Amino acid sequence: MKTNTHGIKMTGLKAASGDTKNLRGYYSGEYVELFFDRQTGEVWTKYQYSLGQNSWTVYHDDNVVKIANFSAPATMQEIADAIASRLAEAV
């Protein structure tokens, strides 16, 4: 089944989904931050460990948008949907 990217160029969905594969839920303290570059369409994650999700990454680039934190496995479609939803909010 093909991933619906909602007409948005997205590269790196498979890798980002793979980065969530072994996450065990909110209470484990592990999570990944999901980012998207509006200019290039690149999708990537940043692994974090913090109870309460109190650690985060900041990019000083207006093209980079933080999409969400994922603490459980996510499919490529779930990630694409999160990106489309977040970009719709940012408009």
Phi, psi and omega in degrees: 000132182280140179284129177276112180264012175058032179076010181255133176291123179224124175239141179098011180298318182296316179295318180297318178297318178299326179293340179266351190308318186260010179290143189245014177110165186306317187283356177283339182090347179269140174199164173239139172273137180253130181237156179219134176261112183297333182281317185259341184083007181287138178243133177208167180236161174228118181289137177224152171227114180195121175296127183088003180053051183264010175246144179205164181251140178240128174251131180266061181217120183297341180278341182270125181242129171281126184270306185186170168257137175242126178244006178221159180306141180227139177281167176299322180293319178297322178292315178300318178297319179296320179296311180299318181295314181295319179294326177294323178292326186284348183283000000 
